[in-house]
Amino acid sequence: MQEKGTISIHTENIFPIIKKFLYSDNEIFLRELVSNAVDATQKIKRLSSLGQYNGTLGELQVEVALDEAAKTITISDNGLGMTADEIKKYINQIAFSGATEFMEKFKEAKDANEIIGRFGLGFYSAFMVADQVEIQTLSYQDGAEAARWICDGSTEFEITEGKRTTRGTDIILHVNTESEEFLSKQRLQEILDKYAKFLPVPIKFGERTDSVPDGEDEEGKPKYMDVQSDNIINETNPIWTKAPSELKDDDYLQFYKELYPFSEDPLFWIHLNVDYPFNLTGVLYFPKVKNDFDFQRNKIKLFSRQVFITDEVKDIVPEFLMLLHGVIDSPDIPLNVSRSFLQADSNVKKINTYITRKVADKLSDLFKADRKAYEDKWTDIGLFVKYGYVSDDKFQEKAKDFVLLTSTSKENFTLAEYKDKVEPAQTDKDGNLVYIYTNDPDKQNTFIQSATKKGYDVLLMNSPIDNHFVGSLEQKLEKTSLKRVDADVADKLIKKDDAPETVLTEEQITQVKAVFEKAITKPNYKVELESLNPEELPVTVTMDEFMRRMKEMSQMNGGGMGFYGNFPDSYKVAVNGNHKLITRILETSDEATQLQLAKQAFDLALLSQGLLTGADLTEFVNRSVNLI
């Protein structure tokens, strides 16, 4: 048997395109070839179970062998094998059944991703690292003869009689000069650990040396001996392939440690298992999330039939769950030929929806089953839940029952509970409910105490997502608004009909206002006389809730790019006309003393807001010493 031929495509430079565009990361040649070998072993096992193969299966295994001297990497299996005719069909023809169309698309493509389609080119990734590829194979079929195929990466190939004597296939790569990094045991082990760690068929790569107990020495101390064994790099039955009923908590925690060796234990996990209308298995873990949560993304690993594909899963997993860790495995996720990019597909949307529902159901179950345990975890899971509430309508509909509001007194409430709690005291004169919150309880402590004295409750909103969460609550809750506790003086946060009456005459109001306007040399500070509780501070500096939110949104969108980002800060200086300091200012005829008292009260208000800095702070300290 001998045959030479030309792979029938019209254009002869398809191999450089495969190398350059289809496989941007050349290490995946090993993933492709090992995956093909695994498929071949699983197919022979299937044929045997159907009674279509009556021979001895033997121990099914894939072996990767490195010969540094010969500069070869060999991937061997004892699967189906191929006849010479099957080589022609599957290697020469199928791979290039769409090659002409492929080349036409390539001419038009603006981006390499556009040209990648289902062209059956996985095997040809071998030519990224090899200047010659050889196949030695023997089919499982009765009377089959061994066959050999060899190709140097051009469109020419040769088929001759092979030398393999047992069922299966060897793929021998003669590694090219540019790819000699792969002629390293350590490098190949690294790639196999990455892509083949959980393949369903044992993958052997050389041998390993283990130290095992070997009795005791003369002094009674334990002895050890070195034992050589096959280096099997994979766990063939990872936990996501098993039924949850077979697993204990320790199994899930152990698997988590395998995936993320240096992470704290997760809070809890969700086992995914669905076979209609798509196939999907996996385990998703809720980690303890720090506030630098952007650095914890890309921790979900996507597999297809236990082959690692990518940890870029943004199309499959909803955005708000990108902070989860774990594994998703689905053969129904459409991949392009390099498996580097997911393709838009209805199954991807269905999977996304399914994962959202499973996570919502899990959180709901946890909340109902043990509320205290749920609240104990809220610091860590609140970020996920709020993110989902803000960004996903379907999740929000379920989350409204288990999203929690935390007050500064460390109590937690559902949305319905909190409404019942504050409605009597925090409904304004127009029948609107006002929730008051702080994003910095230490800095805003003065304001919190003032609000508490009035019988108001103050919520804690200091996570990275809370700016958006506040806005989302206002959209979803009927006749409800939220105000930061320092958006106004306590008496004005919630407009009531029972505001204190002013003790000042119109003339006195004009006089006090003039003193403060003269004492305050800073621009963008507008003085207003207020009739407040005499126990409140004489001067309070605030920024309007609406203006502050606009500026914050602008800063999040890139600083001065937004409309409000171009505006300077604008503050209100609320002078409490009913405070005894104001009476003292009016009773003082000396203008210098009036200005000094007004300036001191104003600086104290700035200091409480963290707005007094630099030379102004030094001047305040010196003035305070003189007053003492």
Coordinates of C-alpha atoms in Angstrom, one line a residue, residues 37-624:
A37 CA -7.4 10.8 21.3
V38 CA -9.9 10.8 24.2
D39 CA -12.8 10.9 21.7
A40 CA -11.3 7.8 19.9
T41 CA -11.1 5.8 23.2
Q42 CA -14.6 6.8 24.2
K43 CA -16.0 5.8 20.8
I44 CA -14.5 2.3 21.0
K45 CA -16.0 1.9 24.5
R46 CA -19.4 3.0 23.2
L47 CA -19.2 0.5 20.2
S48 CA -18.3 -2.3 22.7
S49 CA -21.3 -1.5 24.9
L50 CA -23.5 -1.6 21.8
G51 CA -22.1 -5.0 20.8
Q52 CA -20.6 -3.6 17.6
Y53 CA -17.0 -4.4 18.8
N54 CA -16.4 -7.8 20.3
G55 CA -12.7 -7.5 20.9
T56 CA -11.0 -6.9 24.3
L57 CA -11.1 -3.3 25.3
G58 CA -8.1 -3.5 27.6
E59 CA -7.2 -0.5 29.8
L60 CA -8.3 2.5 27.8
Q61 CA -5.7 5.3 28.1
V62 CA -4.0 8.1 26.2
E63 CA -0.3 8.6 26.5
V64 CA 1.8 11.6 25.7
A65 CA 5.5 10.9 25.2
L66 CA 8.4 13.3 24.8
D67 CA 11.7 12.4 23.0
E68 CA 14.0 15.4 23.4
A69 CA 16.8 13.8 21.4
A70 CA 14.6 13.0 18.4
K71 CA 12.7 16.3 18.9
T72 CA 9.3 14.5 18.8
I73 CA 6.1 14.6 20.8
T74 CA 3.8 11.5 20.4
I75 CA 0.2 11.3 21.4
S76 CA -1.0 7.7 21.5
D77 CA -4.4 6.1 22.2
N78 CA -5.9 2.6 22.0
G79 CA -9.2 3.8 20.6
L80 CA -10.9 3.3 17.3
G81 CA -7.9 3.6 15.0
M82 CA -8.3 4.4 11.3
T83 CA -8.1 2.6 8.0
A84 CA -6.2 4.2 5.0
D85 CA -9.6 5.1 3.5
E86 CA -10.7 6.8 6.8
I87 CA -7.5 8.8 6.9
K88 CA -8.3 10.1 3.4
K89 CA -11.8 10.9 4.5
Y90 CA -11.2 12.4 7.9
I91 CA -7.7 13.9 7.6
N92 CA -7.6 14.9 3.9
Q93 CA -11.1 15.7 2.9
I94 CA -13.3 16.6 5.9
A95 CA -10.8 19.1 7.2
F96 CA -10.9 21.0 4.0
S97 CA -14.6 20.5 3.0
G98 CA -15.1 24.2 3.5
A99 CA -11.6 25.5 2.7
T100 CA -12.5 27.4 -0.4
E101 CA -15.3 29.2 1.3
F102 CA -13.0 29.7 4.3
M103 CA -10.4 31.4 2.0
E104 CA -13.1 33.7 0.5
K105 CA -14.2 34.8 3.9
F106 CA -10.7 35.5 4.9
K107 CA -10.2 38.0 2.1
E108 CA -13.2 40.0 3.3
A109 CA -12.5 39.7 7.1
K110 CA -11.7 42.8 9.1
D111 CA -10.9 40.7 12.1
A112 CA -9.5 37.2 12.5
N113 CA -12.4 36.2 14.6
E114 CA -14.8 36.8 11.7
I115 CA -13.2 34.0 9.6
I116 CA -13.2 31.3 12.2
G117 CA -16.0 28.8 11.7
R118 CA -16.6 25.1 12.0
F119 CA -14.1 23.8 9.5
G120 CA -12.9 20.7 11.4
L121 CA -9.4 21.9 11.6
G122 CA -8.5 20.8 15.2
F123 CA -6.0 18.2 14.1
Y124 CA -4.1 20.7 11.9
S125 CA -3.2 22.8 15.0
A126 CA -0.3 20.3 15.1
F127 CA 1.4 22.2 12.3
M128 CA 1.7 25.2 14.5
V129 CA 4.6 23.5 16.3
A130 CA 5.7 20.7 13.9
D131 CA 7.3 20.9 10.5
Q132 CA 6.2 17.3 9.9
V133 CA 3.3 15.3 11.3
E134 CA 3.1 11.5 11.1
I135 CA 0.1 9.3 11.9
Q136 CA 0.5 5.6 12.7
T137 CA -2.8 3.9 13.1
L138 CA -4.6 0.5 13.1
S139 CA -8.4 0.3 12.9
Y140 CA -10.5 -1.8 15.3
Q141 CA -12.2 -3.4 12.3
D142 CA -11.6 -7.0 11.5
G143 CA -8.9 -7.6 8.9
A144 CA -7.8 -3.9 9.0
E145 CA -4.2 -3.1 8.0
A146 CA -2.0 -0.6 9.7
A147 CA -1.6 2.7 7.9
R148 CA 0.8 5.6 8.0
W149 CA 0.1 9.2 6.9
I150 CA 2.8 11.9 6.7
C151 CA 2.6 15.5 5.8
D152 CA 5.1 18.4 6.0
G153 CA 2.5 21.2 6.3
S154 CA 2.2 21.7 2.6
T155 CA -0.8 20.5 0.7
E156 CA 1.1 17.2 -0.2
F157 CA 0.7 14.0 1.8
E158 CA 1.8 10.4 1.6
I159 CA 0.0 7.3 2.8
T160 CA 1.9 4.0 3.2
E161 CA 1.6 0.8 5.1
G162 CA 2.0 1.4 8.9
K163 CA 3.8 -0.4 11.6
R164 CA 1.3 -0.3 14.4
T165 CA 0.3 -3.8 15.7
T166 CA -2.4 -2.9 18.2
R167 CA -5.7 -1.0 17.8
G168 CA -5.4 2.7 18.1
T169 CA -3.5 5.7 16.8
D170 CA -0.1 7.5 17.3
I171 CA 0.3 11.1 16.3
I172 CA 4.0 11.9 16.0
L173 CA 5.0 15.6 15.9
H174 CA 8.5 16.5 14.6
V175 CA 8.8 19.8 16.4
N176 CA 10.0 22.7 14.5
T177 CA 12.9 25.0 15.5
E178 CA 10.6 27.9 16.6
S179 CA 8.7 25.6 18.9
E180 CA 11.4 23.9 20.9
E181 CA 10.0 25.3 24.1
F182 CA 7.6 22.4 23.9
L183 CA 10.5 19.9 24.0
S184 CA 10.4 20.3 27.8
K185 CA 8.8 17.9 30.2
Q186 CA 7.9 20.7 32.6
R187 CA 6.2 22.8 29.8
L188 CA 4.2 19.8 28.6
Q189 CA 3.2 18.9 32.1
E190 CA 2.0 22.5 32.6
I191 CA -0.2 22.4 29.5
L192 CA -1.6 19.0 30.4
D193 CA -2.4 20.3 33.9
K194 CA -4.2 23.3 32.4
Y195 CA -6.3 21.6 29.7
A196 CA -6.5 17.9 30.5
K197 CA -6.7 17.9 34.3
F198 CA -10.3 16.4 34.3
L199 CA -10.5 14.5 31.0
P200 CA -12.6 11.3 31.3
V201 CA -9.9 8.9 30.1
P202 CA -6.5 8.5 32.0
I203 CA -3.8 10.6 30.5
K204 CA -0.3 9.2 31.1
F205 CA 2.8 11.4 30.8
G206 CA 6.0 9.6 31.7
E207 CA 6.5 8.3 35.2
R208 CA 6.6 9.7 38.7
T209 CA 8.6 8.8 41.8
D210 CA 6.7 8.4 45.0
S211 CA 8.1 7.9 48.4
V212 CA 6.2 5.2 50.3
P213 CA 6.6 3.7 53.9
D214 CA 9.1 0.8 54.1
G215 CA 9.0 -0.5 57.6
E216 CA 11.4 0.8 60.3
D217 CA 15.1 1.1 60.7
E218 CA 17.2 -0.4 63.6
E219 CA 16.3 2.6 65.8
G220 CA 12.6 2.1 65.2
K221 CA 12.3 5.2 62.9
P222 CA 10.1 4.9 59.8
K223 CA 11.9 4.1 56.5
Y224 CA 10.8 5.0 53.1
M225 CA 11.5 3.7 49.6
D226 CA 11.1 5.3 46.1
V227 CA 8.5 3.6 43.9
Q228 CA 8.1 4.4 40.2
S229 CA 4.6 4.6 38.8
D230 CA 2.7 6.0 35.8
N231 CA 2.3 9.7 35.9
I232 CA -1.5 10.0 35.4
I233 CA -2.2 13.7 35.2
N234 CA -6.0 13.8 35.4
E235 CA -8.9 13.0 37.7
T236 CA -11.3 11.2 35.3
N237 CA -14.4 11.6 37.4
P238 CA -14.4 15.2 38.8
I239 CA -17.3 16.1 41.2
W240 CA -19.4 17.9 38.6
T241 CA -19.8 14.6 36.7
K242 CA -21.3 13.0 39.9
A243 CA -24.8 13.3 41.4
P244 CA -25.0 15.6 44.4
S245 CA -26.4 12.7 46.5
E246 CA -23.0 11.0 46.1
L247 CA -21.0 13.9 47.5
K248 CA -20.3 15.3 50.9
D249 CA -19.4 18.9 51.9
D250 CA -15.7 17.8 52.2
D251 CA -15.7 16.6 48.5
Y252 CA -16.8 20.1 47.4
L253 CA -14.3 21.8 49.6
Q254 CA -11.5 19.5 48.5
F255 CA -12.3 20.2 44.9
Y256 CA -12.3 24.0 45.5
K257 CA -8.8 23.7 47.0
E258 CA -7.7 21.8 43.9
L259 CA -9.0 24.7 41.7
Y260 CA -7.8 27.6 43.9
P261 CA -5.1 26.3 46.3
F262 CA -4.5 29.7 48.0
S263 CA -8.1 30.8 48.6
E264 CA -10.2 30.8 51.7
D265 CA -12.9 28.3 51.9
P266 CA -16.1 29.3 50.0
L267 CA -19.3 30.3 51.8
F268 CA -21.4 27.8 49.9
W269 CA -21.9 26.3 46.4
I270 CA -24.5 25.4 43.8
H271 CA -24.4 22.1 41.9
L272 CA -25.6 22.5 38.3
N273 CA -27.1 19.6 36.5
V274 CA -29.5 19.9 33.6
D275 CA -30.0 17.8 30.4
Y276 CA -32.9 19.6 28.8
P277 CA -33.2 21.8 26.7
F278 CA -29.4 21.8 26.8
N279 CA -26.7 19.8 28.6
L280 CA -25.0 21.5 31.5
T281 CA -23.2 20.4 34.6
G282 CA -20.9 22.2 37.0
V283 CA -20.4 23.6 40.5
L284 CA -20.4 27.3 41.3
Y285 CA -18.9 28.5 44.5
F286 CA -19.6 31.7 46.4
P287 CA -16.2 33.0 47.6
K288 CA -15.6 35.6 50.3
V289 CA -15.5 38.8 48.2
K290 CA -13.2 41.7 49.1
N291 CA -13.9 45.2 48.0
D292 CA -11.3 45.0 45.2
F293 CA -13.7 42.5 43.5
D294 CA -12.5 43.5 40.0
F295 CA -9.3 41.5 40.6
Q296 CA -11.3 38.3 41.4
R297 CA -12.9 37.9 38.0
N298 CA -12.2 35.1 35.5
K299 CA -12.3 32.4 38.2
I300 CA -15.0 30.3 36.5
K301 CA -13.6 27.7 34.2
L302 CA -15.5 26.6 31.1
F303 CA -15.2 23.0 30.0
S304 CA -16.6 21.1 27.1
R305 CA -16.9 17.3 27.8
Q306 CA -14.3 17.8 30.6
V307 CA -11.8 19.5 28.3
F308 CA -10.8 22.9 29.6
I309 CA -11.7 25.7 27.1
T310 CA -11.4 29.1 28.8
D311 CA -11.9 31.1 31.9
E312 CA -13.5 33.9 29.9
V313 CA -17.2 33.1 30.4
K314 CA -18.9 36.5 30.3
D315 CA -21.5 35.4 27.7
I316 CA -22.5 32.3 29.6
V317 CA -22.6 33.7 33.1
P318 CA -24.5 36.8 34.0
E319 CA -22.3 39.8 34.6
F320 CA -23.2 40.0 38.3
L321 CA -22.1 36.4 38.8
M322 CA -18.7 36.8 37.3
L323 CA -17.3 37.0 40.8
L324 CA -18.3 33.4 41.5
H325 CA -15.7 30.6 41.2
G326 CA -16.1 27.1 39.9
V327 CA -16.7 25.0 36.8
I328 CA -19.2 24.9 34.0
D329 CA -19.2 22.0 31.5
S330 CA -21.5 22.0 28.5
P331 CA -21.1 20.3 25.1
D332 CA -23.9 22.5 23.8
I333 CA -21.9 25.8 24.1
P334 CA -21.0 26.7 20.5
L335 CA -17.3 27.3 20.0
N336 CA -15.4 28.4 16.9
V337 CA -12.7 26.1 15.5
S338 CA -10.0 27.4 17.9
R339 CA -12.4 27.2 20.8
S340 CA -11.2 30.7 21.8
F341 CA -14.4 32.6 21.4
L342 CA -18.0 31.7 22.2
Q343 CA -20.4 32.3 19.4
A344 CA -23.8 34.0 19.8
D345 CA -26.4 31.3 20.2
S346 CA -29.8 30.7 21.8
N347 CA -28.4 28.0 24.0
V348 CA -25.9 30.5 25.5
K349 CA -28.9 32.7 26.5
K350 CA -30.8 29.8 27.9
I351 CA -27.8 28.7 30.0
N352 CA -27.4 32.3 31.2
T353 CA -31.0 32.4 32.3
Y354 CA -30.8 28.9 33.9
I355 CA -27.7 29.9 36.0
T356 CA -29.4 33.1 37.1
R357 CA -32.5 31.1 38.3
K358 CA -30.4 28.4 40.1
V359 CA -28.5 31.1 42.0
A360 CA -31.6 33.0 43.0
D361 CA -33.3 29.7 44.1
K362 CA -30.2 28.8 46.2
L363 CA -30.1 32.1 47.9
S364 CA -33.8 32.0 48.6
D365 CA -33.5 28.6 50.1
L366 CA -30.6 29.6 52.3
F367 CA -32.6 32.7 53.5
K368 CA -35.7 30.7 54.3
A369 CA -33.9 27.7 55.9
D370 CA -31.6 29.6 58.3
R371 CA -31.9 33.4 58.3
K372 CA -29.3 33.9 60.9
A373 CA -26.7 32.0 58.9
Y374 CA -27.7 33.9 55.8
E375 CA -27.3 37.2 57.7
D376 CA -23.9 36.1 59.0
K377 CA -22.8 35.7 55.3
W378 CA -24.4 38.9 54.1
T379 CA -21.2 41.0 54.3
D380 CA -19.7 38.6 51.7
I381 CA -22.8 37.8 49.6
G382 CA -24.5 41.2 49.7
L383 CA -22.3 42.4 46.8
F384 CA -23.5 39.6 44.5
V385 CA -27.2 40.0 45.5
K386 CA -27.1 43.8 45.1
Y387 CA -25.2 43.6 41.8
G388 CA -27.9 41.2 40.5
Y389 CA -30.7 43.3 41.9
V390 CA -29.3 46.3 40.0
S391 CA -28.4 44.6 36.7
D392 CA -30.8 41.7 36.1
D393 CA -34.6 42.1 36.0
K394 CA -35.3 38.4 36.4
F395 CA -33.0 38.0 39.3
Q396 CA -34.4 41.2 40.9
E397 CA -37.9 39.8 40.9
K398 CA -36.7 37.0 43.1
A399 CA -34.1 38.9 45.1
K400 CA -36.6 41.4 46.4
D401 CA -37.5 38.8 49.0
F402 CA -33.9 38.1 50.2
V403 CA -31.9 41.3 49.5
L404 CA -31.2 42.9 52.9
L405 CA -30.9 46.5 54.1
T406 CA -28.4 46.9 57.0
S407 CA -28.8 49.8 59.4
T408 CA -26.0 51.5 61.3
S409 CA -27.1 49.6 64.4
K410 CA -26.1 46.4 62.5
E411 CA -29.7 45.1 62.1
N412 CA -30.8 43.5 58.8
F413 CA -34.2 43.9 57.2
T414 CA -35.9 42.7 54.0
L415 CA -37.4 45.5 51.8
A416 CA -40.9 44.8 53.2
E417 CA -39.7 44.7 56.8
Y418 CA -37.8 48.0 56.5
K419 CA -40.7 49.8 55.0
D420 CA -42.9 48.7 57.9
K421 CA -40.2 49.8 60.4
V422 CA -39.6 53.4 59.1
E423 CA -42.9 54.3 57.5
P424 CA -44.4 55.9 60.6
A425 CA -41.4 58.3 61.3
Q426 CA -40.0 58.8 57.8
T427 CA -43.0 59.6 55.7
D428 CA -42.9 63.3 54.6
K429 CA -45.8 65.7 54.5
D430 CA -46.6 64.7 50.8
G431 CA -46.9 61.0 51.8
N432 CA -43.5 60.0 50.3
L433 CA -41.2 57.6 52.2
V434 CA -37.6 58.7 52.7
Y435 CA -34.8 56.3 53.5
I436 CA -31.7 57.9 55.0
Y437 CA -28.3 56.3 54.5
T438 CA -24.6 56.8 55.1
N439 CA -21.6 55.6 53.0
D440 CA -19.1 56.6 55.7
P441 CA -20.4 56.2 59.2
D442 CA -17.2 57.6 60.8
K443 CA -17.0 60.7 58.7
Q444 CA -20.7 61.3 58.9
N445 CA -21.2 60.5 62.6
T446 CA -22.4 63.9 63.5
F447 CA -25.2 63.8 60.9
I448 CA -26.1 60.2 61.9
Q449 CA -26.5 61.3 65.6
S450 CA -28.7 64.2 64.6
A451 CA -30.9 62.0 62.4
T452 CA -31.1 59.4 65.2
K453 CA -32.2 62.0 67.7
K454 CA -35.1 62.7 65.5
G455 CA -36.1 59.1 65.6
Y456 CA -34.9 58.3 62.1
D457 CA -33.1 55.1 61.1
V458 CA -29.9 55.3 59.1
L459 CA -28.9 52.6 56.6
L460 CA -25.3 51.6 55.9
M461 CA -24.5 51.8 52.1
N462 CA -20.8 51.5 51.8
S463 CA -20.1 48.7 49.3
P464 CA -18.7 49.4 45.8
I465 CA -22.1 48.7 44.3
D466 CA -24.3 50.8 46.6
N467 CA -24.3 54.0 44.5
H468 CA -26.2 52.0 41.8
F469 CA -28.2 50.0 44.4
V470 CA -29.6 53.3 45.9
G471 CA -30.7 54.4 42.4
S472 CA -32.3 51.0 41.7
L473 CA -34.2 51.0 45.0
E474 CA -35.7 54.4 44.1
Q475 CA -36.8 53.1 40.7
K476 CA -38.4 49.9 42.1
L477 CA -39.9 51.1 45.4
E478 CA -43.1 53.0 45.2
K479 CA -43.2 56.6 46.5
T480 CA -39.7 56.1 48.1
S481 CA -36.6 58.2 47.8
L482 CA -33.2 57.8 49.5
K483 CA -31.1 60.6 50.9
R484 CA -27.6 60.5 52.2
V485 CA -27.5 61.6 55.9
D486 CA -25.3 64.6 55.1
A487 CA -27.5 65.8 52.2
D488 CA -29.1 68.3 54.5
V489 CA -29.6 69.2 58.2
A490 CA -31.6 66.6 60.0
D491 CA -34.7 68.8 60.3
K492 CA -34.8 69.2 56.5
L493 CA -34.0 65.6 55.4
I494 CA -37.7 64.7 55.6
K495 CA -40.0 67.7 55.1
K496 CA -42.6 67.8 57.8
D497 CA -45.3 70.3 58.8
D498 CA -43.9 70.6 62.4
A499 CA -40.7 72.5 61.6
P500 CA -39.5 74.8 64.5
E501 CA -40.4 78.4 64.2
T502 CA -37.6 81.0 63.9
V503 CA -36.8 83.3 66.9
L504 CA -35.2 85.9 64.6
T505 CA -36.8 88.9 63.0
E506 CA -36.4 89.5 59.3
E507 CA -33.9 92.3 60.1
Q508 CA -31.9 89.9 62.3
I509 CA -31.9 87.2 59.6
T510 CA -30.5 89.7 57.1
Q511 CA -27.8 90.9 59.6
V512 CA -26.7 87.3 60.5
K513 CA -26.6 86.3 56.8
A514 CA -24.4 89.3 56.0
V515 CA -21.9 88.4 58.8
F516 CA -21.5 84.8 57.6
E517 CA -21.2 85.8 53.9
K518 CA -18.4 88.2 54.9
A519 CA -16.7 85.7 57.1
I520 CA -16.8 82.9 54.5
T521 CA -14.2 83.7 51.9
K522 CA -14.6 80.4 50.0
P523 CA -16.5 80.5 46.7
N524 CA -19.4 78.0 46.0
Y525 CA -20.7 78.1 49.6
K526 CA -24.2 79.5 49.8
V527 CA -25.4 80.8 53.2
E528 CA -29.0 80.1 54.2
L529 CA -30.7 80.9 57.6
E530 CA -32.7 77.9 58.8
S531 CA -35.1 77.6 61.8
L532 CA -33.8 74.4 63.4
N533 CA -33.8 72.7 66.7
P534 CA -31.7 74.8 69.2
E535 CA -29.9 71.6 70.1
E536 CA -28.5 71.2 66.6
L537 CA -25.1 72.6 65.5
P538 CA -24.9 76.3 64.8
V539 CA -23.6 75.7 61.3
T540 CA -23.9 72.7 59.0
V541 CA -22.3 72.3 55.6
T542 CA -24.1 70.0 53.1
M543 CA -24.3 69.2 49.4
D544 CA -27.6 68.7 47.8
E545 CA -28.4 64.9 47.2
F546 CA -29.2 65.4 43.5
M547 CA -26.1 67.5 42.7
R548 CA -23.8 65.1 44.6
R549 CA -25.2 62.1 42.8
M550 CA -24.7 63.7 39.4
K551 CA -21.0 64.5 40.3
E552 CA -20.4 61.0 41.5
M553 CA -21.9 59.5 38.3
S554 CA -19.7 61.8 36.3
Q555 CA -16.6 60.8 38.2
M556 CA -17.4 57.1 37.6
N557 CA -17.8 57.8 33.9
G558 CA -14.3 59.3 33.5
G559 CA -14.2 62.6 35.5
G560 CA -14.9 65.8 33.6
M561 CA -16.5 64.0 30.6
G562 CA -20.0 64.3 32.0
F563 CA -22.1 67.5 32.1
Y564 CA -22.1 67.8 35.8
G565 CA -18.4 66.9 36.0
N566 CA -17.6 70.4 34.6
F567 CA -19.4 72.1 37.5
P568 CA -17.4 73.1 40.6
D569 CA -18.5 71.7 44.0
S570 CA -21.5 73.6 45.4
Y571 CA -22.3 73.5 49.1
K572 CA -25.1 74.9 51.3
V573 CA -24.1 76.5 54.6
A574 CA -27.1 76.1 56.9
V575 CA -26.9 78.6 59.8
N576 CA -29.2 77.5 62.7
G577 CA -31.0 80.8 63.5
N578 CA -32.3 79.3 66.8
H579 CA -28.8 78.4 68.2
K580 CA -27.5 80.5 71.1
L581 CA -24.3 81.3 69.2
I582 CA -26.4 83.3 66.7
T583 CA -27.9 85.3 69.6
R584 CA -24.3 85.9 70.9
I585 CA -23.2 87.2 67.4
L586 CA -26.2 89.5 67.3
E587 CA -25.5 90.8 70.9
T588 CA -21.9 91.6 69.9
S589 CA -21.4 95.1 68.5
D590 CA -17.7 94.5 67.6
E591 CA -17.6 93.4 63.9
A592 CA -14.2 91.6 64.3
T593 CA -15.6 89.4 67.1
Q594 CA -18.8 88.7 65.0
L595 CA -16.6 87.6 62.1
Q596 CA -14.4 85.5 64.2
L597 CA -17.3 83.6 65.8
A598 CA -18.9 83.1 62.4
K599 CA -15.7 81.9 60.9
Q600 CA -15.0 79.5 63.8
A601 CA -18.5 77.9 63.6
F602 CA -18.1 77.6 59.8
D603 CA -14.7 76.0 60.1
L604 CA -16.0 73.5 62.7
A605 CA -18.7 72.5 60.2
L606 CA -16.0 72.0 57.5
L607 CA -13.9 70.0 59.9
S608 CA -16.7 67.6 60.6
Q609 CA -17.1 67.0 56.8
G610 CA -13.3 66.5 56.2
L611 CA -13.4 69.7 54.1
L612 CA -10.9 71.8 56.2
T613 CA -7.4 71.2 54.9
G614 CA -4.0 73.0 54.3
A615 CA -3.6 76.6 55.4
D616 CA -7.2 76.9 56.4
L617 CA -6.8 74.0 58.9
T618 CA -3.6 75.6 60.3
E619 CA -5.4 79.0 60.7
F620 CA -8.3 77.3 62.4
V621 CA -6.0 75.5 64.9
N622 CA -4.2 78.8 65.7
R623 CA -7.5 80.7 66.1
S624 CA -8.8 77.9 68.4

